[in-house]
XYZ file of C-alpha atoms in Angstrom:
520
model
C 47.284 88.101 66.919
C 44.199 88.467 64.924
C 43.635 85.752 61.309
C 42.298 86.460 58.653
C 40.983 84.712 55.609
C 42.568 86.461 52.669
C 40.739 84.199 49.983
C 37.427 84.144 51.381
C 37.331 87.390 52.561
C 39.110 89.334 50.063
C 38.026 87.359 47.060
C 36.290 84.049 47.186
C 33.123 85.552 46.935
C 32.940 85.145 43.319
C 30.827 81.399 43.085
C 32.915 80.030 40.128
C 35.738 77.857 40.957
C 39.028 79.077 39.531
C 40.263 75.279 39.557
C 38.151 74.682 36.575
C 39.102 77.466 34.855
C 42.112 76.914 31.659
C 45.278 79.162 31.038
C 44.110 81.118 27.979
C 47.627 81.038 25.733
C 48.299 84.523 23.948
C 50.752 85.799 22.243
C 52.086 88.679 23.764
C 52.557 91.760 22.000
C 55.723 93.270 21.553
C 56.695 96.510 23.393
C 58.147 98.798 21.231
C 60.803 101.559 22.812
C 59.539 105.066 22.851
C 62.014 107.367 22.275
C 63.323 109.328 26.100
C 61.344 112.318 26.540
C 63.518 114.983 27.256
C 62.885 117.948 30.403
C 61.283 120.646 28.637
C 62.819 124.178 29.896
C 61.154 127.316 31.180
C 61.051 130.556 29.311
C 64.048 132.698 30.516
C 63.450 136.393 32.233
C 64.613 139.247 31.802
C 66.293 140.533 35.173
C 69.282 140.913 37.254
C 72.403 139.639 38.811
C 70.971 137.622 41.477
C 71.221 138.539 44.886
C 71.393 135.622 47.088
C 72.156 136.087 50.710
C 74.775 133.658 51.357
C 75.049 131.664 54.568
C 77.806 132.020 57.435
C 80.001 129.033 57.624
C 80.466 127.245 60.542
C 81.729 124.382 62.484
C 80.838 121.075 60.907
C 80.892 119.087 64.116
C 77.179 119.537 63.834
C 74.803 119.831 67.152
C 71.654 119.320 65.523
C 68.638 121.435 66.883
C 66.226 119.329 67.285
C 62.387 120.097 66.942
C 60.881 116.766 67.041
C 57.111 116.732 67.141
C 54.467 113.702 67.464
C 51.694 113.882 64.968
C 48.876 111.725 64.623
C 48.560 112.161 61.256
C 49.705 113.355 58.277
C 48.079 117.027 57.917
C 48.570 119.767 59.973
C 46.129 122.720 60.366
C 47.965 125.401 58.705
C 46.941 126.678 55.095
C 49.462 127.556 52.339
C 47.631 130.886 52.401
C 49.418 131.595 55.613
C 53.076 131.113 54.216
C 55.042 134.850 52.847
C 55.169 133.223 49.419
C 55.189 135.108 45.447
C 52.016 135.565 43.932
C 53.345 132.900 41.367
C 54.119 130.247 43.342
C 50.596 130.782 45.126
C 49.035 130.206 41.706
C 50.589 127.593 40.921
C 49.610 125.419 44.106
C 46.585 126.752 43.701
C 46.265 125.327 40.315
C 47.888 121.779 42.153
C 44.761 121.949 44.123
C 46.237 122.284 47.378
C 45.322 124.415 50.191
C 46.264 122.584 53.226
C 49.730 121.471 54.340
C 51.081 118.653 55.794
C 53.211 117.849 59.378
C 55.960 117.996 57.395
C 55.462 121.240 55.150
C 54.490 122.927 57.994
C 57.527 122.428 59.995
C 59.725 122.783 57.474
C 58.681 125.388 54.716
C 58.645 128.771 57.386
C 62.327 127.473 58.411
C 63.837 127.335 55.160
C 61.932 130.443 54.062
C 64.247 132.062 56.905
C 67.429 130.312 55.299
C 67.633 127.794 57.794
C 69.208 124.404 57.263
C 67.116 121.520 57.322
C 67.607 117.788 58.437
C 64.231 116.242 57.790
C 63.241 112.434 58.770
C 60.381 112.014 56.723
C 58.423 109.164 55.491
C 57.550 108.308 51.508
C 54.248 110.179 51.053
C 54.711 112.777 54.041
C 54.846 115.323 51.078
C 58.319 116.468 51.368
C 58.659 117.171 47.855
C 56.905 119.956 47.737
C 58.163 121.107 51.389
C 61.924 121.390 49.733
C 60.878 122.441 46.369
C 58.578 126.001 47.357
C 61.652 126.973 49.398
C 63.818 126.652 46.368
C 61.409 128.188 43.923
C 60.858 131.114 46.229
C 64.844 131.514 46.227
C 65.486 131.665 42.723
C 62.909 134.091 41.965
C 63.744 136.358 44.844
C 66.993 136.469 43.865
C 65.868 137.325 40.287
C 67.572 134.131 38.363
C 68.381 134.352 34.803
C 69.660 131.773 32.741
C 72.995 133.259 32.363
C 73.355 133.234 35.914
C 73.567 129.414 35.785
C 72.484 126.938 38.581
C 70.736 128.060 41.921
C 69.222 124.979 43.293
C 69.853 121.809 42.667
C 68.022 118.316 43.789
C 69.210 115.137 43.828
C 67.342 112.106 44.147
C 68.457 108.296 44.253
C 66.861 106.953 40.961
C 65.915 108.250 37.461
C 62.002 107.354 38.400
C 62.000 109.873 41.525
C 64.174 112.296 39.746
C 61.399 112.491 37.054
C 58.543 112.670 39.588
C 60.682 115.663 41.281
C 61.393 117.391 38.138
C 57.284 117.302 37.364
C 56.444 118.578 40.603
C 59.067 121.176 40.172
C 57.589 122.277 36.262
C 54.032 122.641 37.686
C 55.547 124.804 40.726
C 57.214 127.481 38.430
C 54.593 127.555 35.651
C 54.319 131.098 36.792
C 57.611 131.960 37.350
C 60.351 132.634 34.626
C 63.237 130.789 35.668
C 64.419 127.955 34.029
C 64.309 124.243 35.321
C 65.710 121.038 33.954
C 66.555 117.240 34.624
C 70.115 115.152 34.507
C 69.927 111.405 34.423
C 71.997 108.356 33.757
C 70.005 106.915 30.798
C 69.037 110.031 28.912
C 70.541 111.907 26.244
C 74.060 113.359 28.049
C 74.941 116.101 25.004
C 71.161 117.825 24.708
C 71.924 117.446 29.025
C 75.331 119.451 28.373
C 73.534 122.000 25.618
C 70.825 123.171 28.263
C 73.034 123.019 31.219
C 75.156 125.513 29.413
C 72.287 127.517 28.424
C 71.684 127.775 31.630
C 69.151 125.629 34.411
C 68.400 127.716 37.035
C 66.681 124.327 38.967
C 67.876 121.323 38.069
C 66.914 117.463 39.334
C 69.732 115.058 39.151
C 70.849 111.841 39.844
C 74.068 111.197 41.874
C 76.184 109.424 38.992
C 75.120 111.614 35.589
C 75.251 115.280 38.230
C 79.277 114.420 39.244
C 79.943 113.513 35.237
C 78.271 117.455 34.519
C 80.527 118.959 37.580
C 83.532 117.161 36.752
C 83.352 117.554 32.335
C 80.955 119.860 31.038
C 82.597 123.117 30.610
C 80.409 126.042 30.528
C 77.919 124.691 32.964
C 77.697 127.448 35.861
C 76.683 126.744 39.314
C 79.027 129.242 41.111
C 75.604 131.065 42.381
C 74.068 127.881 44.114
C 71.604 128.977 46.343
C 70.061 126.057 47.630
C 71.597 121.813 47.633
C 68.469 119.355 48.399
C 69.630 115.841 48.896
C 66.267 113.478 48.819
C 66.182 110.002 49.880
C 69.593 110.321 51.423
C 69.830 106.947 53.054
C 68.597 105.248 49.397
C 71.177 106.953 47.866
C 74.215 105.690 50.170
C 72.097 102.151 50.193
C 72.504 101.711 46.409
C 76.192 103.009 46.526
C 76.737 106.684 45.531
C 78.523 107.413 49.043
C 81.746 108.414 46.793
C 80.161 110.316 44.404
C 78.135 112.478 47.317
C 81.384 112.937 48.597
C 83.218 114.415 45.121
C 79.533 116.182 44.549
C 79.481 118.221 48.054
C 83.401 118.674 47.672
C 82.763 120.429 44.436
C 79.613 122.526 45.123
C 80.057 126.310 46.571
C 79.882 125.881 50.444
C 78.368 128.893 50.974
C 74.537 127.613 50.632
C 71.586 126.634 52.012
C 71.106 122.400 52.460
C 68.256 120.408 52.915
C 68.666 116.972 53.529
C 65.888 114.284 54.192
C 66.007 110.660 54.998
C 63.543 108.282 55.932
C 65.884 106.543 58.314
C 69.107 108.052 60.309
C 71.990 105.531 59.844
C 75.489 106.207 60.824
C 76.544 106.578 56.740
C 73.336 109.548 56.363
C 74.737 111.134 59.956
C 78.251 111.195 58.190
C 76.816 112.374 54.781
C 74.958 114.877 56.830
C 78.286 116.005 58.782
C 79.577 116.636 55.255
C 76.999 118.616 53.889
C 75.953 120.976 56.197
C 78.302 124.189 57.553
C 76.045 125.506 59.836
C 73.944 124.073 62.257
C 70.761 122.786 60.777
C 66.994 122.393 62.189
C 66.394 118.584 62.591
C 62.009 118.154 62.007
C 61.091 114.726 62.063
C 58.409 112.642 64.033
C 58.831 111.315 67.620
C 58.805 107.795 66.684
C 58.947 106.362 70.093
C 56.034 103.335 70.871
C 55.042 104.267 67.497
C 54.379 102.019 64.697
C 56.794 102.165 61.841
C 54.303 102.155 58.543
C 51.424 104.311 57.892
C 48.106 104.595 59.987
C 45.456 103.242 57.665
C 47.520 100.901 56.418
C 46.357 97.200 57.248
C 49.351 94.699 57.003
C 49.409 90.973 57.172
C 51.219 88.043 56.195
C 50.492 84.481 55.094
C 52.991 81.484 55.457
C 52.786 79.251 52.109
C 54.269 76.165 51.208
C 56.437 76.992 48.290
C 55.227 74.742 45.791
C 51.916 77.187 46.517
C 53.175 80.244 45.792
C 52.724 81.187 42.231
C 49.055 79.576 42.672
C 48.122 82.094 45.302
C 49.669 84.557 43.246
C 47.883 83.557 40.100
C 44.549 83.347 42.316
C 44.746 86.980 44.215
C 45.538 88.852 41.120
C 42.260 86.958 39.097
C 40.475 88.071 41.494
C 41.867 92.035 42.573
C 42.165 92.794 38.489
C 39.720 95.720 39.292
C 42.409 96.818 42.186
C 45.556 99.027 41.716
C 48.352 96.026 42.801
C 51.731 96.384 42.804
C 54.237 92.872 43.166
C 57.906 92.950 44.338
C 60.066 90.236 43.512
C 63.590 89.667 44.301
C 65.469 89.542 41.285
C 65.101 91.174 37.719
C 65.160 87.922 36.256
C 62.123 87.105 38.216
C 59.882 90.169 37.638
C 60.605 89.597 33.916
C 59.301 86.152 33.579
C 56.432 86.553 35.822
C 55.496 88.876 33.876
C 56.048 87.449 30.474
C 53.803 84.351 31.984
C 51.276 86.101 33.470
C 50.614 88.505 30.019
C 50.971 85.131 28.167
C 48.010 83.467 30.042
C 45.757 86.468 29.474
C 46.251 88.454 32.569
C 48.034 91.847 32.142
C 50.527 92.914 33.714
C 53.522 95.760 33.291
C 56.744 95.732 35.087
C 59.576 97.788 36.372
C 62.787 96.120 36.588
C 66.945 97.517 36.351
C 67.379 95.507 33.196
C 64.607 98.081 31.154
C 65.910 101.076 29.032
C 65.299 103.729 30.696
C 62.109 105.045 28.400
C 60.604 101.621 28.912
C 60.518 102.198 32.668
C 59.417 105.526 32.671
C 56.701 104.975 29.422
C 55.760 101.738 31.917
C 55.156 103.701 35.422
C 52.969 106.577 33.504
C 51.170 104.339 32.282
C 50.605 102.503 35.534
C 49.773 105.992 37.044
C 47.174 106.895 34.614
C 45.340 103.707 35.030
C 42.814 102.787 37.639
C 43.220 99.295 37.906
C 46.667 97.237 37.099
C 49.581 95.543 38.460
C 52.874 96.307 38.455
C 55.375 93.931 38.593
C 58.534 95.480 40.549
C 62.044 95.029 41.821
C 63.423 97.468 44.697
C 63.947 100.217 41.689
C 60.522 100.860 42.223
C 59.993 100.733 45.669
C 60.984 104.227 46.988
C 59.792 107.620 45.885
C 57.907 106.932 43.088
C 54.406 108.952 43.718
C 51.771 106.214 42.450
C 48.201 107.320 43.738
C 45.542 104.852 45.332
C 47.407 101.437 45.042
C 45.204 99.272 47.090
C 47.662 96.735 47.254
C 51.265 95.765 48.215
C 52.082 92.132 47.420
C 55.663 90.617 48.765
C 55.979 88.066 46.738
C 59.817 87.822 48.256
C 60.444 89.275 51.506
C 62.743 91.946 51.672
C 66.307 92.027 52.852
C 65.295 93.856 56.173
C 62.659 96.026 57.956
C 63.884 99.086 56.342
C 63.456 97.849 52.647
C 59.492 96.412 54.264
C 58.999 99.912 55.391
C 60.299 101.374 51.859
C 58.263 98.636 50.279
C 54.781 99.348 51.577
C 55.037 103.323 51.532
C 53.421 102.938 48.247
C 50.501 102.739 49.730
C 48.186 104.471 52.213
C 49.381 107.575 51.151
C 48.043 110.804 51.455
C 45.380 111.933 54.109
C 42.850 110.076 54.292
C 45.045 107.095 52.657
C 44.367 103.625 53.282
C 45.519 99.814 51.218
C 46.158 96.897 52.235
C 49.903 94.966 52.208
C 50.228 91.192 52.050
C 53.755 89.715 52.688
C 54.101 86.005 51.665
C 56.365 83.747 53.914
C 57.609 80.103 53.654
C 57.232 78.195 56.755
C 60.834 78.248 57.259
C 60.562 81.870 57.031
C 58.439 82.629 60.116
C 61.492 83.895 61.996
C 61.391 87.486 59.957
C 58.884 88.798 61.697
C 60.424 89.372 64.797
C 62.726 91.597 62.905
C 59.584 93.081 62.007
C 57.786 93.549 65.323
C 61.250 95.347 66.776
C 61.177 97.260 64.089
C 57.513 98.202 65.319
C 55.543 96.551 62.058
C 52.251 95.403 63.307
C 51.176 92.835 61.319
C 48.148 90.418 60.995
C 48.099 86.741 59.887
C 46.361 85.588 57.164
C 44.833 82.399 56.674
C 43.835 81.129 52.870
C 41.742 78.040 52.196
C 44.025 75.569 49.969
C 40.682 74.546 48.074
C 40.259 78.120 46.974
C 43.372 78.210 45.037
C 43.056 77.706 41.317
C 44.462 74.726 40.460
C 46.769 75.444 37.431
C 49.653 73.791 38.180
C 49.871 71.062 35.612
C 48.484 73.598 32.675
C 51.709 75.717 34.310
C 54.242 72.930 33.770
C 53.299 72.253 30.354
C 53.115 75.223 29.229
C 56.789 76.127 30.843
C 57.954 73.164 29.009
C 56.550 73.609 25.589
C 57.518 77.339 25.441
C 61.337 77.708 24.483
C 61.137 81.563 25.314
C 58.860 81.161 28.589
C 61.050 77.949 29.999
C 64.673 79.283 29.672
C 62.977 82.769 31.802
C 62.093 80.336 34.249
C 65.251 79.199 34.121
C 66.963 82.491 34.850
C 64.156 83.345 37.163
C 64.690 80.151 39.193
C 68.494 80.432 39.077
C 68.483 84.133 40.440
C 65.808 83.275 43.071
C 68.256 80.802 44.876
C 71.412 83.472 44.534
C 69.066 86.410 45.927
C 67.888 83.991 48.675
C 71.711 82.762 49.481
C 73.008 86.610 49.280
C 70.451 87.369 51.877
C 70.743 89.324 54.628
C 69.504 87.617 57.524
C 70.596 83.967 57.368
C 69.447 82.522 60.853
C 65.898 83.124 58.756
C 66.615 83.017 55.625
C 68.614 79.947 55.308
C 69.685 78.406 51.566
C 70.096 75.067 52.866
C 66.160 74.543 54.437
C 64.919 75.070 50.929
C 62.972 72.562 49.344
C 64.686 73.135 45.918
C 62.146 70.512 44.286
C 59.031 72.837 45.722
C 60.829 75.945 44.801
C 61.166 74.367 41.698
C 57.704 74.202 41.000
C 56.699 77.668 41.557
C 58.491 78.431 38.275
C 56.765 75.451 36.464
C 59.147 73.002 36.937
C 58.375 69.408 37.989
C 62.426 68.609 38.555
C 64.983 71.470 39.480
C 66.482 73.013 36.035
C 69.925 72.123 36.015
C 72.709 75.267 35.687
């Protein structure tokens, strides 16, 4: 196993010595809520009944057909130019500026252009998006959608982030075409939802929750010509705990359709979910994962074990000296990305954050914004950590180690993305904590250790205390943050590793700023 020094070689070049330098005390500045931006709708066309071809039922004891392939990276050699697609849709990836596609597209895209059923195992930033959405687009215009004619493909995706980065994808896609397209959400604005849905929404992203509330109570909302069902992120949607709802949703929905369904991972719930869904016997494309490493290539992962009286000091000390990188920071608890990130903005180092607790135009106004930058750091819970199609983050900080391997592998698709993608992901474990990575090496993470120089740290501890002490607002987040550490960490799921009684409460303690354990 190869060590590293993550302070000197990452950032201790700088001569100055952080231990002399003072928390700066500002006053934050209040975020004001932005009013929801609502999906703007195509113009509608002028044309016919549409003329889907629908598909042949069959059995749904499912034999999947499977075409696995092993790739060694992410592109493939085939061009868009050499798909049958509309003039329109050819502009518009042409104006997306790209020309080459990916495994993924490639495998996928001339299958469902056929009708086929697909079951795709694909990884975050495989560019699957696009592989389900051409198919769709190509669909609705072939078949010469109107609004009148209602629904013809629908989408749905896990959270309201990755439903918005769908829907985006999907506006610059049909630019050139007349149909319409539009977005359903938990969090937005459910009449103006019901008012275009009636209107008609040829393609429309949804979420699980607000898409079964439109089936089941908006009259005049027509889907009776679905052409096309897309269920993204399949296994995040049963993991946050829509399995019912898929079920009502699929019961509802025309069966005679075409379904794509991807998944990063193939548990027994997606394999059931998948039973459900399809009638026909779909084409499985996914990699041939075997002796190969979970994450990326060009990713470079390690992990440092830190005493946990240490931990907001490292913290503190790697983002000083990365605040010219893209970073983004996942923490286990809302409670805990929300006072991090009121202390670190406090003490003059900028940060934004994505937590559950936001309004839903906070999050969204808060990840464009992180987008658009080129430096910053994002404070995150899991909300964040699937989907969500953030360019050139150079770093993945684990502040709290995830529940399993699956949520790492989730975790740290948010960077090296792309083809030529590379970053850099650091996961921070207590001593006690060492035992996780064996979960991680069977789950084929390779993963470095690195080493960091206590002397390099900046020593801010004391100026942390008194600050958490003095500040009414700052001490009772700590509070929270500290109480909902210790309930994530006892709800966790591996507790041979992760084990509530080894905690040193006191040293915990004083990686919120405490010198004592708050009490309840």
């Amino acid at each position: 196993m190869h060590t590293h020094t993550i302070l000197h070689s990452h950032y201790a070049e700088n001569g100055a010595s952080v231990s002399d330098e003072k928390i700066d005390k500002r006053k934050r500045n209040a975020v004001s809520e932005e009013e929801e931006e609502e999906a703007p709708m195509a113009a509608p066309a002028s044309a016919d009944k549409p003329s889907t071809k629908k598909a042949k039922k069959g059995c749904p004891q499912i034999e999947l057909e499977r075409h696995a392939v092993s790739v060694s990276g992410i592109m493939s050699a085939q061009t868009f130019d050499q798909l049958e697609l509309t003039q329109q849709t050819r502009d518009a990836i042409n104006d997306m500026g790209f020309t080459q596609m990916t495994e993924v597209q490639a495998r996928t895209i001339p299958q469902l252009l056929l009708g086929r059923d697909v079951l795709g195992a694909a990884k975050t930033g495989s560019g699957k998006t696009l592989a389900f959405l051409i198919p769709c687009v190509e669909v609705l215009h072939r078949a010469k959608f109107m609004p009148r004619n209602g629904t013809g493909a629908i989408v749905i995706s896990p959270t309201r982030e990755l439903a918005l980065q769908i829907y985006n994808v999907a506006r610059d896609l049909m630019k050139h075409h007349t149909q319409t397209h539009g977005m359903v959400m938990g969090g937005a604005n459910r009449r103006t939802e019901a008012e275009r849905l009636v209107k008609g929404t040829n393609l429309l992203v949804a979420t699980p929750g607000r898409l079964l509330d439109h089936l089941q109570n908006t009259k005049g909302f027509v889907y009776r010509s679905l052409a096309c069902l897309v269920i993204d992120e399949a296994d995040r949607i049963l993991e946050i705990g829509f399995e019912e709802e898929m079920r009502q949703i699929i019961k509802i929905l025309p069966k005679d359709r075409q379904t794509m369904l991807f998944s990063a991972t193939q548990t027994t719930k997606v394999e059931d979910l998948a039973r459900l869904s399809f009638k026909r016997q779909p084409l499985y494309v996914g990699v041939d994962d075997s002796g190969a490493e979970a994450t990326r290539e060009g990713l470079e992962q390690g992990y440092c074990v830190v005493p946990a009286d240490k931990r907001f000091l490292l913290l503190f000390t790697f983002l000083r000296k990365n605040q010219g990188k893209k970073v983004m920071v996942f923490f286990s608890s809302c409670n805990s990305v929300k006072f991090h990130a009121d202390l670190l903005n406090y003490i003059d180092l900028p940060v934004n954050a994505i937590h559950g607790k936001q309004k839903q135009a906070k999050r969204t106004t808060t990840f464009f914004e992180f987008c658009q930058a080129d430096s910053g750091v994002l404070l995150c819970t899991d909300v964040a950590a699937r989907g969500l199609d953030i360019p050139a983050v150079d770093w993945i900080i684990q502040y709290d180690p995830p529940d399993d391997p699956r949520e790492y592998i989730h975790r740290v698709g948010r960077t090296a993305r792309g083809q030529e993608g590379t970053g850099r992901a650091l996961l921070m474990l207590l001593p006690e904590e060492l035992g996780f990575l064996k979960y991680l090496k069977a789950a084929k993470v390779p993963l470095n250790e690195y080493d960091f120089p206590p002397n390099k740290l900046a020593n801010v501890q004391a100026q942390l205390e008194k600050l958490v002490e003095k500040n009414y607002y700052l001490h009772q987040a700590a509070k929270e943050a500290f109480r909902s550490y210790i309930l994530a960490y006892n709800s966790h799921g591996l507790k041979d590793t992760f084990n509530i009684h080894s905690l040193d409460l006191k040293a915990v303690a004083k990686a919120f700023g405490f010198a004592m354990p708050p009490r309840s």
